[in-house]
Amino acid sequence: HIWITLDDYENGNLMILLAYIILGHPEWKGGEIKIFAIYPEKEIAKQKENLQNMISAGRLAISPNNVVFISRNEQASTKAIINEKSKDADLTLIGFHGKAVMHDKEEVFGGYDALGNILFVHTEKVKAIS
């Protein structure tokens, strides 16, 4: 499972690229990439359109059928949603910002107790897949 949020949008292409590389390994044969895009309720329509445009333009190398959009209300915790939806995933890719680590330290990586294997991904700028 790949998680894309408004806060770590830049990491999306890199996470997808890493997922394809991992699926190329024989032990992951038959695996499936699923993207969960989670946005605040007021942003969901706009961000859904942006992601769908990127997919149709080929800038995100993924089938639209493998993308699930989740609207997060103000009371819901992003970490709680990820824990619930990805608790059975073999591998979960989660993006983060370097500034968040400088500010919140190890708390950025905590709170994912329901998940199995997690790969945290960070990039300084958007990676283009061509």
XYZ file of C-alpha atoms in Angstrom:
130
model
C 0.000 0.000 0.000
C 1.197 3.475 -0.889
C -0.156 6.424 1.062
C -0.268 9.892 -0.500
C -1.437 12.893 1.503
C -1.536 16.621 0.959
C 1.541 16.930 3.186
C 3.769 14.530 1.266
C 2.558 14.782 -2.328
C 6.167 15.173 -3.583
C 6.955 11.629 -2.461
C 4.210 10.005 -4.581
C 6.164 9.240 -7.759
C 9.186 7.965 -5.825
C 6.984 5.671 -3.729
C 5.328 4.292 -6.878
C 8.719 3.757 -8.525
C 10.013 1.944 -5.435
C 6.879 -0.218 -5.367
C 7.463 -1.295 -8.992
C 11.108 -2.101 -8.228
C 10.058 -4.191 -5.227
C 7.414 -6.023 -7.292
C 10.174 -6.985 -9.725
C 11.711 -9.248 -7.092
C 10.663 -12.921 -7.384
C 9.414 -13.038 -3.778
C 6.850 -10.343 -4.600
C 5.541 -12.085 -7.743
C 1.775 -11.659 -7.888
C 1.863 -8.618 -5.604
C -0.382 -5.646 -6.240
C 0.246 -1.939 -5.825
C -2.617 -0.029 -4.242
C -2.524 3.725 -3.700
C -4.524 5.412 -0.995
C -4.858 9.159 -1.437
C -6.097 10.784 1.733
C -7.117 14.424 1.785
C -9.215 16.748 3.936
C -12.882 16.804 2.951
C -12.622 20.313 1.510
C -9.668 19.286 -0.742
C -10.800 15.850 -1.903
C -12.512 16.848 -5.174
C -9.631 19.066 -6.297
C -6.932 16.543 -5.366
C -8.854 13.655 -6.922
C -8.980 15.563 -10.201
C -5.248 16.396 -9.972
C -4.262 12.770 -9.384
C -6.556 11.478 -12.110
C -5.062 14.005 -14.557
C -1.544 12.901 -13.616
C -2.475 9.250 -14.092
C -4.142 9.847 -17.482
C -1.172 11.960 -18.645
C 1.130 9.081 -17.706
C 2.959 11.049 -15.024
C 1.854 8.498 -12.426
C 2.493 4.981 -13.690
C -0.509 3.336 -12.081
C -3.961 2.176 -13.106
C -6.827 4.406 -11.900
C -8.461 1.181 -10.631
C -5.685 0.842 -8.043
C -6.239 4.282 -6.499
C -8.576 4.750 -3.547
C -9.484 8.280 -2.479
C -10.268 8.797 1.177
C -11.857 11.937 2.546
C -10.543 12.775 6.018
C -12.664 14.876 8.301
C -11.035 17.200 10.836
C -11.515 14.756 13.731
C -9.930 11.763 11.999
C -6.235 11.073 12.418
C -4.316 10.248 9.243
C -2.280 7.662 11.170
C -5.472 6.013 12.460
C -6.850 5.737 8.912
C -3.568 4.261 7.644
C -3.491 1.779 10.532
C -7.042 0.653 9.758
C -6.760 0.352 5.964
C -3.253 -1.136 5.768
C -3.214 -3.471 8.757
C -3.191 -6.508 6.434
C -0.754 -5.111 3.830
C 2.567 -6.904 3.410
C 4.361 -3.578 2.920
C 3.180 -0.016 3.461
C 4.978 2.973 1.928
C 4.489 6.243 3.766
C 5.991 9.577 2.742
C 7.311 12.203 5.115
C 8.902 15.663 5.056
C 12.400 16.323 6.298
C 11.142 19.416 8.131
C 8.666 17.258 10.054
C 11.526 15.118 11.347
C 13.471 18.221 12.395
C 10.432 19.509 14.292
C 8.714 16.360 15.595
C 11.742 14.014 15.695
C 10.925 10.304 16.002
C 7.197 11.010 16.521
C 6.929 11.219 12.716
C 7.646 7.491 12.516
C 5.578 6.374 15.503
C 1.892 5.580 15.813
C 1.744 2.871 13.148
C 1.402 -0.013 15.590
C -1.172 -1.948 13.540
C 1.087 -2.161 10.475
C 3.620 -4.792 9.542
C 6.501 -3.719 7.318
C 6.774 0.019 6.660
C 9.037 1.877 4.259
C 9.212 5.603 4.981
C 10.066 7.654 1.885
C 11.339 11.211 1.541
C 12.477 13.243 -1.439
C 13.516 16.881 -1.653
C 11.564 17.436 -4.872
C 9.062 15.682 -7.109
C 10.568 12.809 -9.114
C 9.296 12.583 -12.678
C 8.568 9.124 -14.050
C 8.968 8.992 -17.818
